[in-house]
CSV table of C-alpha atoms in Angstrom, one decimal:
chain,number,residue,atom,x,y,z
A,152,UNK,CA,15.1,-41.4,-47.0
A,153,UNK,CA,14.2,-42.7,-43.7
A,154,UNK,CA,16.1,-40.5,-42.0
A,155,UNK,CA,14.6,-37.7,-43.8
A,156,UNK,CA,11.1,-38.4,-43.1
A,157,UNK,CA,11.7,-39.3,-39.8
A,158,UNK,CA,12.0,-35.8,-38.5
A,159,UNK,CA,9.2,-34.4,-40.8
A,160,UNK,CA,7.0,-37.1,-38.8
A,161,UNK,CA,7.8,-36.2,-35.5
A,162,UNK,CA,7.4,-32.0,-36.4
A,163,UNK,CA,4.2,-33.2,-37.7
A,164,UNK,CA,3.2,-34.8,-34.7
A,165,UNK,CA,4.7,-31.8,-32.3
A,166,UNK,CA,3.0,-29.4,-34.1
A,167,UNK,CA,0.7,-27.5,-32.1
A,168,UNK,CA,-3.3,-28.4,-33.1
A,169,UNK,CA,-5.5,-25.9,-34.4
A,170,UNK,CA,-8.6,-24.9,-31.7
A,171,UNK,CA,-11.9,-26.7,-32.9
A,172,UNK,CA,-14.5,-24.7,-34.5
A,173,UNK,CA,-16.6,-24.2,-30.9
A,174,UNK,CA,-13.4,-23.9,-29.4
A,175,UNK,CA,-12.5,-21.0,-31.0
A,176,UNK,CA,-15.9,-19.2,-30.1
A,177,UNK,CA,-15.5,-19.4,-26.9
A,178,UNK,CA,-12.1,-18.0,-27.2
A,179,UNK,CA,-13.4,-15.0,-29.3
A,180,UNK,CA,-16.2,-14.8,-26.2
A,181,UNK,CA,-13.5,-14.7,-23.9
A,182,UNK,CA,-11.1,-11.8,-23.6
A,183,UNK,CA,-10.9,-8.3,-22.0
A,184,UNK,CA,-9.7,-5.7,-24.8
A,185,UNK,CA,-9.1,-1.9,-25.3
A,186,UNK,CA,-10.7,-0.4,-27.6
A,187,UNK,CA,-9.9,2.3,-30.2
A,188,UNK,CA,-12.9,4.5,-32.9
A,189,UNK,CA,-13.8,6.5,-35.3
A,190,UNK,CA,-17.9,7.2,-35.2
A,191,UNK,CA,-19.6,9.8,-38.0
A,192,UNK,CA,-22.3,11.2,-36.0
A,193,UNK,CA,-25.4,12.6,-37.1
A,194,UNK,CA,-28.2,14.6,-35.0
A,195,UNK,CA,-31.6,15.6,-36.4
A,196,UNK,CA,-33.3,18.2,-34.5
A,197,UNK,CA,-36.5,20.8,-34.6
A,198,UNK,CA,-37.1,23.8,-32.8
A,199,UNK,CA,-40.2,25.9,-32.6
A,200,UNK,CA,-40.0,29.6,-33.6
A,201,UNK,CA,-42.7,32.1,-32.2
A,202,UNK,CA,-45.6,31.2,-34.6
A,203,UNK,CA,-45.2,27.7,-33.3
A,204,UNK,CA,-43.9,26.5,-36.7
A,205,UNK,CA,-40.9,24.2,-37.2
A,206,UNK,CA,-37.2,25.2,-37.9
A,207,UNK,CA,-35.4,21.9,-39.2
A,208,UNK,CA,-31.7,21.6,-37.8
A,209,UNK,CA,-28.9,19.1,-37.8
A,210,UNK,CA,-25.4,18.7,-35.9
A,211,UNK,CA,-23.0,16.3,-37.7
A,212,UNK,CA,-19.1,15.4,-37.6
A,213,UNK,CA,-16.5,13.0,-36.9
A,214,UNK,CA,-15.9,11.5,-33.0
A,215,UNK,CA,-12.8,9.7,-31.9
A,216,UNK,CA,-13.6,7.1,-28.6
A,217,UNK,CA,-11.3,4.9,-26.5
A,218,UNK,CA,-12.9,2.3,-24.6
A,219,UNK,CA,-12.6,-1.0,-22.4
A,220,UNK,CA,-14.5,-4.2,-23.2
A,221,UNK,CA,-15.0,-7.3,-20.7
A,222,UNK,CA,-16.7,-10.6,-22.5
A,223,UNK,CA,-16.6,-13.6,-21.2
A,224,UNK,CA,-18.2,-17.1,-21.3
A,225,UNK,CA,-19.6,-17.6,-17.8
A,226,UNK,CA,-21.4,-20.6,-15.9
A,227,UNK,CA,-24.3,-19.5,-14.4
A,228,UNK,CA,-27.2,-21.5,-12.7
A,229,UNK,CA,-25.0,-24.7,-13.1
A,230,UNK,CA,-24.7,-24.1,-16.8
A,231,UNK,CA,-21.7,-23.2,-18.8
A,232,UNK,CA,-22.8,-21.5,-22.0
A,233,UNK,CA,-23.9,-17.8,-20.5
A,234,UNK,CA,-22.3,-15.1,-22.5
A,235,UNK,CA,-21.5,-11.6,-20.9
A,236,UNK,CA,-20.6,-8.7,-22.6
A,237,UNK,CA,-19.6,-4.9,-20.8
A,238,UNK,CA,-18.4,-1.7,-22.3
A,239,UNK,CA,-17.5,1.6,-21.4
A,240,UNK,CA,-16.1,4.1,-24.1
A,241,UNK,CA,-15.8,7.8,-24.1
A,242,UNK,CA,-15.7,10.3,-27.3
A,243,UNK,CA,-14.7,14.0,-28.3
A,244,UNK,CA,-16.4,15.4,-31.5
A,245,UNK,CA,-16.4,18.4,-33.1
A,246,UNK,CA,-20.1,18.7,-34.6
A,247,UNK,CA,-20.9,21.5,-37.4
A,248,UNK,CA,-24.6,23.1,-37.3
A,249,UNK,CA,-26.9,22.6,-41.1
A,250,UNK,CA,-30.3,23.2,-41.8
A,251,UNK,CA,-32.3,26.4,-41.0
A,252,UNK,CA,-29.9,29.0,-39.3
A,253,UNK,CA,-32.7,31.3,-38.2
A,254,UNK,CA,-32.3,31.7,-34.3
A,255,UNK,CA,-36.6,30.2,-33.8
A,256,UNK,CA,-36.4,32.6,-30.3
A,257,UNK,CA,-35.9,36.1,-32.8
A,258,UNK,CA,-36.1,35.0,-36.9
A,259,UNK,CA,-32.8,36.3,-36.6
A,260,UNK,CA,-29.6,34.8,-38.8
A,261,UNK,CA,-26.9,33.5,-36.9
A,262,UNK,CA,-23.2,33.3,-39.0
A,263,UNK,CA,-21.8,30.6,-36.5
A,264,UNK,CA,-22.5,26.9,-37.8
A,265,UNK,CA,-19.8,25.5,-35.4
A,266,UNK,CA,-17.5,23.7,-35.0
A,267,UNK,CA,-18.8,22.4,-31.8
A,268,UNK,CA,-17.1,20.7,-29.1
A,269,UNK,CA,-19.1,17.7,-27.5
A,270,UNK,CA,-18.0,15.5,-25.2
A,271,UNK,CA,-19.6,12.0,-24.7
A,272,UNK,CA,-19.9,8.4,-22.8
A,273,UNK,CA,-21.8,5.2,-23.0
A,274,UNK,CA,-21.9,2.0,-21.0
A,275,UNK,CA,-23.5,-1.8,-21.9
A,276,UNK,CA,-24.5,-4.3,-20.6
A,277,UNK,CA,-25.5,-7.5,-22.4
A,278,UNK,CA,-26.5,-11.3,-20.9
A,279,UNK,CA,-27.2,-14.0,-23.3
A,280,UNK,CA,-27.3,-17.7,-23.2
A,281,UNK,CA,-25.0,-19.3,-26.7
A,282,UNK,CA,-26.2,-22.3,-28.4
A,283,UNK,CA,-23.7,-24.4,-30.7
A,284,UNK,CA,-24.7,-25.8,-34.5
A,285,UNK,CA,-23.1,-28.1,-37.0
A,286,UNK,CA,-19.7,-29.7,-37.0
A,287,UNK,CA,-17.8,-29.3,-34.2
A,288,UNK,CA,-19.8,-26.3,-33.3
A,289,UNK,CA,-18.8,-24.5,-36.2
A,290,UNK,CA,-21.7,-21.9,-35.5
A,291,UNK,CA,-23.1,-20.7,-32.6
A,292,UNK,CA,-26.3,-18.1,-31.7
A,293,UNK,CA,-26.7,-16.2,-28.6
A,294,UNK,CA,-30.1,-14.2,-27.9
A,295,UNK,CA,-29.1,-11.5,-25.1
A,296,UNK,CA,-30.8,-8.8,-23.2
A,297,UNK,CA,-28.7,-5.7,-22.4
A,298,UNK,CA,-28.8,-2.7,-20.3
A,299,UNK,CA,-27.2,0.8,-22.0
A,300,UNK,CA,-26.5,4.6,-20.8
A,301,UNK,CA,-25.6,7.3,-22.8
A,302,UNK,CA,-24.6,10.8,-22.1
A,303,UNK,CA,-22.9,13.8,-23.2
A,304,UNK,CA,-22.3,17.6,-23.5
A,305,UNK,CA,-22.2,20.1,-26.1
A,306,UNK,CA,-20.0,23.2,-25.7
A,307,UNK,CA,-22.0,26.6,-25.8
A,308,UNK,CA,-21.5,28.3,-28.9
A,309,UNK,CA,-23.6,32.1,-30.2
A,310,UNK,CA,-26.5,29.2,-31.2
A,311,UNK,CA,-27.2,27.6,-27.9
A,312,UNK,CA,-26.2,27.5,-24.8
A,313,UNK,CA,-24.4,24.4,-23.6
A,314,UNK,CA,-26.6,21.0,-24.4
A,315,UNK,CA,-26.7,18.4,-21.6
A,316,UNK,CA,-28.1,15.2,-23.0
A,317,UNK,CA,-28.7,11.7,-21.3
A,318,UNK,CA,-30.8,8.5,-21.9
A,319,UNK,CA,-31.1,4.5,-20.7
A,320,UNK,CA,-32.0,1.8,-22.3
A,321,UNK,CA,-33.3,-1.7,-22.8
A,322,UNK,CA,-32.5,-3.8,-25.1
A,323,UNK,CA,-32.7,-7.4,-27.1
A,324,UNK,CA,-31.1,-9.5,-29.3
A,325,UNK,CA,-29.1,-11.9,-31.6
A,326,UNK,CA,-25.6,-12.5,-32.0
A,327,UNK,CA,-24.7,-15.3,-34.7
A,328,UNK,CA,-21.3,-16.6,-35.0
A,329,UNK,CA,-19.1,-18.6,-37.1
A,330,UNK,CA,-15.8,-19.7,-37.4
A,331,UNK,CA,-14.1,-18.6,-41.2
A,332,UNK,CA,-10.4,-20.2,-40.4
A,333,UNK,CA,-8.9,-22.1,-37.6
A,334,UNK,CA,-7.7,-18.6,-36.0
A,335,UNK,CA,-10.7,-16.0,-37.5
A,336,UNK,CA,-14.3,-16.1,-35.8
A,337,UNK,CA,-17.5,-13.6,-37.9
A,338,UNK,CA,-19.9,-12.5,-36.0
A,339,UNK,CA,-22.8,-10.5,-36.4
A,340,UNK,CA,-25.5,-9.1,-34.3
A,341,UNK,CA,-28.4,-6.9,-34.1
A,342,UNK,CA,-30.6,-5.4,-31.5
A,343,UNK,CA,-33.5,-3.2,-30.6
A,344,UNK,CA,-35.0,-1.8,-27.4
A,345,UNK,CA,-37.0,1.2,-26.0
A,346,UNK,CA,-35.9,3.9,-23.6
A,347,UNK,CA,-36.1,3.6,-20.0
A,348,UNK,CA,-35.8,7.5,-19.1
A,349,UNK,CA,-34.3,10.2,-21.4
A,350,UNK,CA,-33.5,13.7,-20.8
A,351,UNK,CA,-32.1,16.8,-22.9
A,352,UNK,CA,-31.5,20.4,-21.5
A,353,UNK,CA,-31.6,23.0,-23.8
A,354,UNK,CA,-31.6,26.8,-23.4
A,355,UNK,CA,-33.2,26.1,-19.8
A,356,UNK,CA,-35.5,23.6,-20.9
A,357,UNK,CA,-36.0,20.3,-19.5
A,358,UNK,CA,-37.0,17.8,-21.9
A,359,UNK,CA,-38.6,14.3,-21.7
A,360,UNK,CA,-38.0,12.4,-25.1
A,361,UNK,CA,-38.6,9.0,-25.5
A,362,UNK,CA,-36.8,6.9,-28.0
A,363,UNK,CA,-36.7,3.4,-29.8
A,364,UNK,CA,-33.0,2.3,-30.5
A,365,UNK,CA,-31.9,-0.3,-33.1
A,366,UNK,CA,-28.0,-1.7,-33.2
A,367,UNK,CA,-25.8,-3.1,-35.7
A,368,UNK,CA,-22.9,-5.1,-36.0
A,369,UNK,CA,-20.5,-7.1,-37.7
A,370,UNK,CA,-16.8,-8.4,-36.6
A,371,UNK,CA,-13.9,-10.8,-37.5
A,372,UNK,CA,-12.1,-11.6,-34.6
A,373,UNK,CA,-8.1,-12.9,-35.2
A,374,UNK,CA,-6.9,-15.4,-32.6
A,375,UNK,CA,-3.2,-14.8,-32.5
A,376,UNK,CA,-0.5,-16.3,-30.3
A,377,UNK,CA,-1.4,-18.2,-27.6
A,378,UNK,CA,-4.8,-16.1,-26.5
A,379,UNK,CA,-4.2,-12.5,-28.0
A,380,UNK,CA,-7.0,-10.9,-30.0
A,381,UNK,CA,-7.6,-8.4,-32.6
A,382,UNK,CA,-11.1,-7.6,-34.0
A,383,UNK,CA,-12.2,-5.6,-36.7
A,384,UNK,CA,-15.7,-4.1,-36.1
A,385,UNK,CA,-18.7,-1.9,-38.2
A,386,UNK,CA,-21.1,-0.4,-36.6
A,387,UNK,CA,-24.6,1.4,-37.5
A,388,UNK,CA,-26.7,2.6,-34.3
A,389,UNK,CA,-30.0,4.6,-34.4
A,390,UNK,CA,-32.3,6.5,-32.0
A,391,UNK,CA,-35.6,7.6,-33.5
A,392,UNK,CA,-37.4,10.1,-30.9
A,393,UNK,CA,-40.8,11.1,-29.9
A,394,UNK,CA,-43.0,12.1,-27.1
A,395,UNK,CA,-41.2,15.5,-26.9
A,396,UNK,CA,-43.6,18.6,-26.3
A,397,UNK,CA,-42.7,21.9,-28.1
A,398,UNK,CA,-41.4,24.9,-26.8
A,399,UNK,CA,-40.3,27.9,-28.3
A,400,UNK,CA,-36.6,28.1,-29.0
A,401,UNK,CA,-35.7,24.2,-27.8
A,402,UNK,CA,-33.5,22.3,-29.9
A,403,UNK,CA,-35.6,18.9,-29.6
A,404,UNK,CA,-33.9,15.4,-30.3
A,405,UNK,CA,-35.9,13.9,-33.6
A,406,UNK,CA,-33.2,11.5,-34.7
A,407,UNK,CA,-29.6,10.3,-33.4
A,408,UNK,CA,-27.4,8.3,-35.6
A,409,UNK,CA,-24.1,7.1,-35.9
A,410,UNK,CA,-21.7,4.8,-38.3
A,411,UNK,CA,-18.7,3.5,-36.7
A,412,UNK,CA,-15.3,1.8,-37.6
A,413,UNK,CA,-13.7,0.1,-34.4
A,414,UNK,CA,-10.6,-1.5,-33.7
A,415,UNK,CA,-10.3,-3.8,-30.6
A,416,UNK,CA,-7.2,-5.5,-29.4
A,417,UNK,CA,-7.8,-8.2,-26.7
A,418,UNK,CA,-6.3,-11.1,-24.4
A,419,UNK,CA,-7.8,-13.8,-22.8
A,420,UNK,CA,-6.2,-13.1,-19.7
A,421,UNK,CA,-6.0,-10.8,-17.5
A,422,UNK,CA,-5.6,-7.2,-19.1
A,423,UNK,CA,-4.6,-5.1,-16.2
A,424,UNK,CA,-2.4,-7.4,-14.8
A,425,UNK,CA,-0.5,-7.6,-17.9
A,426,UNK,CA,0.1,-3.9,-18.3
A,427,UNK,CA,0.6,-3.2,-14.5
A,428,UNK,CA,2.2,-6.4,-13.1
C-alpha cells in the first residue's frame, strides 16, 4: 500500500497549481490575439425627394472582418493595475437596399436593390484603471475611456453613386470580470460616447452628422496551455444620428447598427514573434 500511495503523493504534489482567481484576470488582460467575425449589419437612412418629403431606406447584410487585438495590463504612474485595450479590424459586406425604391431626385422606380459591395475599417482605443473584489480577486471592474474611428465605402450601384462614410469617437465605460473556472474568465462591458467629427458623401454631397454611440459586450475567455487564449465574444453596437440638414436626393445616416459573433485566439506572448521568428 505504501508503495502505492507513495507516487500518487508525489504526482499530487508535482502537479502544476491552478492560477488564482486575480491571477487569471490579468492573464485574460494580457495577450495579443487575431481576430476572426461575422457582423449582421443594419443601416437606416432618409433621403429627401423634390417636395422636401421623406423617402425611408435601409442597407442590410452579413460582413465577414479579420482583425488584431493588443491588451495588456500596464504600470503606469507607478501603479500596476492600468488596463489597455487596441484594435484594428477590417470587413467586406455585401448590403441589399429595402424600404422606399423611388429614386427621391426623379419619383422614378429603380429595379436594383443590390447586392452591394462595401468595404470597411475601425480602430480603438481604450485606457482604464482595474480594481479587484472578493476572494482572491475573484472579480474585478475596470472604468475606461476610449478613442474609436470608423470608415468605409460603398460600391456604386444604378441607386447611388459610391458612399464614402467616416466618423470618431469618444467614449466611456465599464468592464466587469469574473473568473467561472480555474482556466475560464466572463467578462462583460458596456459603453457610450458622442461623436468627435463625422462625415458621409453622397451623390456629391458633403454631410456633417453627428451621432451618439452605445457598445455591448460579453466574453468567456479559455486559458489553455501555458499562456494561449481563445475567447468567445457577442457583440451589439449602435449609432443613432442627428444634426444632418436635408438635401434633395442624399442618402442621410439616421441609424447604424450591428450584431456580431467573434472569435479571438490569443497568446500572452509575443504574437509576431511567434509566427515570424
Amino acid at each position: 500500500m505504501s508503495r502505492l500511495l507513495a507516487p500518487l503523493l508525489l504526482a499530487c504534489l508535482c502537479w502544476p497549481q491552478a492560477p488564482r482567481a486575480d491571477e487569471l484576470i490579468r492573464q485574460a488582460n494580457s495577450q495579443e490575439s487575431l481576430t476572426l467575425g461575422v457582423t449582421y449589419l443594419r443601416q437606416r437612412l432618409q433621403s429627401i425627394d423634390t417636395s422636401k418629403s421623406i423617402v425611408p431606406n435601409e442597407l442590410s447584410g452579413p460582413q465577414i472582418e479579420l482583425g488584431y487585438a493588443n491588451t495588456r495590463m500596464r504600470t503606469l504612474f507607478g501603479r500596476p493595475d492600468f488596463y489597455t485595450r487596441a484594435e484594428v479590424s477590417f470587413g467586406l459586406s455585401q448590403v441589399d437596399f429595402g424600404g422606399d425604391f423611388r429614386d427621391p431626385e426623379t419619383g422614378a422606380a429603380r429595379e436594383n436593390n443590390g447586392p452591394f459591395n462595401t468595404e470597411s475599417e475601425s480602430m480603438r482605443l481604450r485606457l482604464g484603471y482595474m480594481r479587484e473584489f472578493g476572494a482572491d480577486g475573484r472579480f474585478a471592474l475596470t472604468p475606461f475611456i476610449g478613442l474609436a474611428q470608423h470608415g468605409e465605402v460603398r460600391n456604386s450601384s444604378e441607386r447611388a453613386g459610391t458612399g464614402v462614410y467616416a466618423d470618431f469617437t469618444a467614449e466611456v465605460g465599464l468592464l466587469g470580470q469574473v473568473t467561472l473556472t480555474p482556466q475560464i474568465v466572463f467578462g462583460a462591458d458596456a459603453s457610450f460616447g458622442h461623436t468627435i467629427g463625422a462625415w458621409q458623401v453622397e451623390r456629391r454631397d458633403v454631410l456633417g452628422p453627428t451621432a451618439v454611440p452605445s457598445s455591448y459586450e460579453l466574453y468567456l475567455d479559455n486559458r489553455t496551455f501555458a499562456d494561449w487564449h481563445q475567447r468567445l465574444i457577442v457583440k451589439y453596437s449602435d449609432l443613432h444620428f442627428g444634426g444632418v440638414e436635408p438635401s434633395t436626393g442624399t442618402l442621410q445616416p439616421q441609424r447604424h447598427s450591428g450584431l456580431s459573433i467573434q472569435l479571438e485566439f490569443g497568446t500572452e506572448g509575443d504574437l509576431f514573434e511567434l509566427f515570424f521568428r
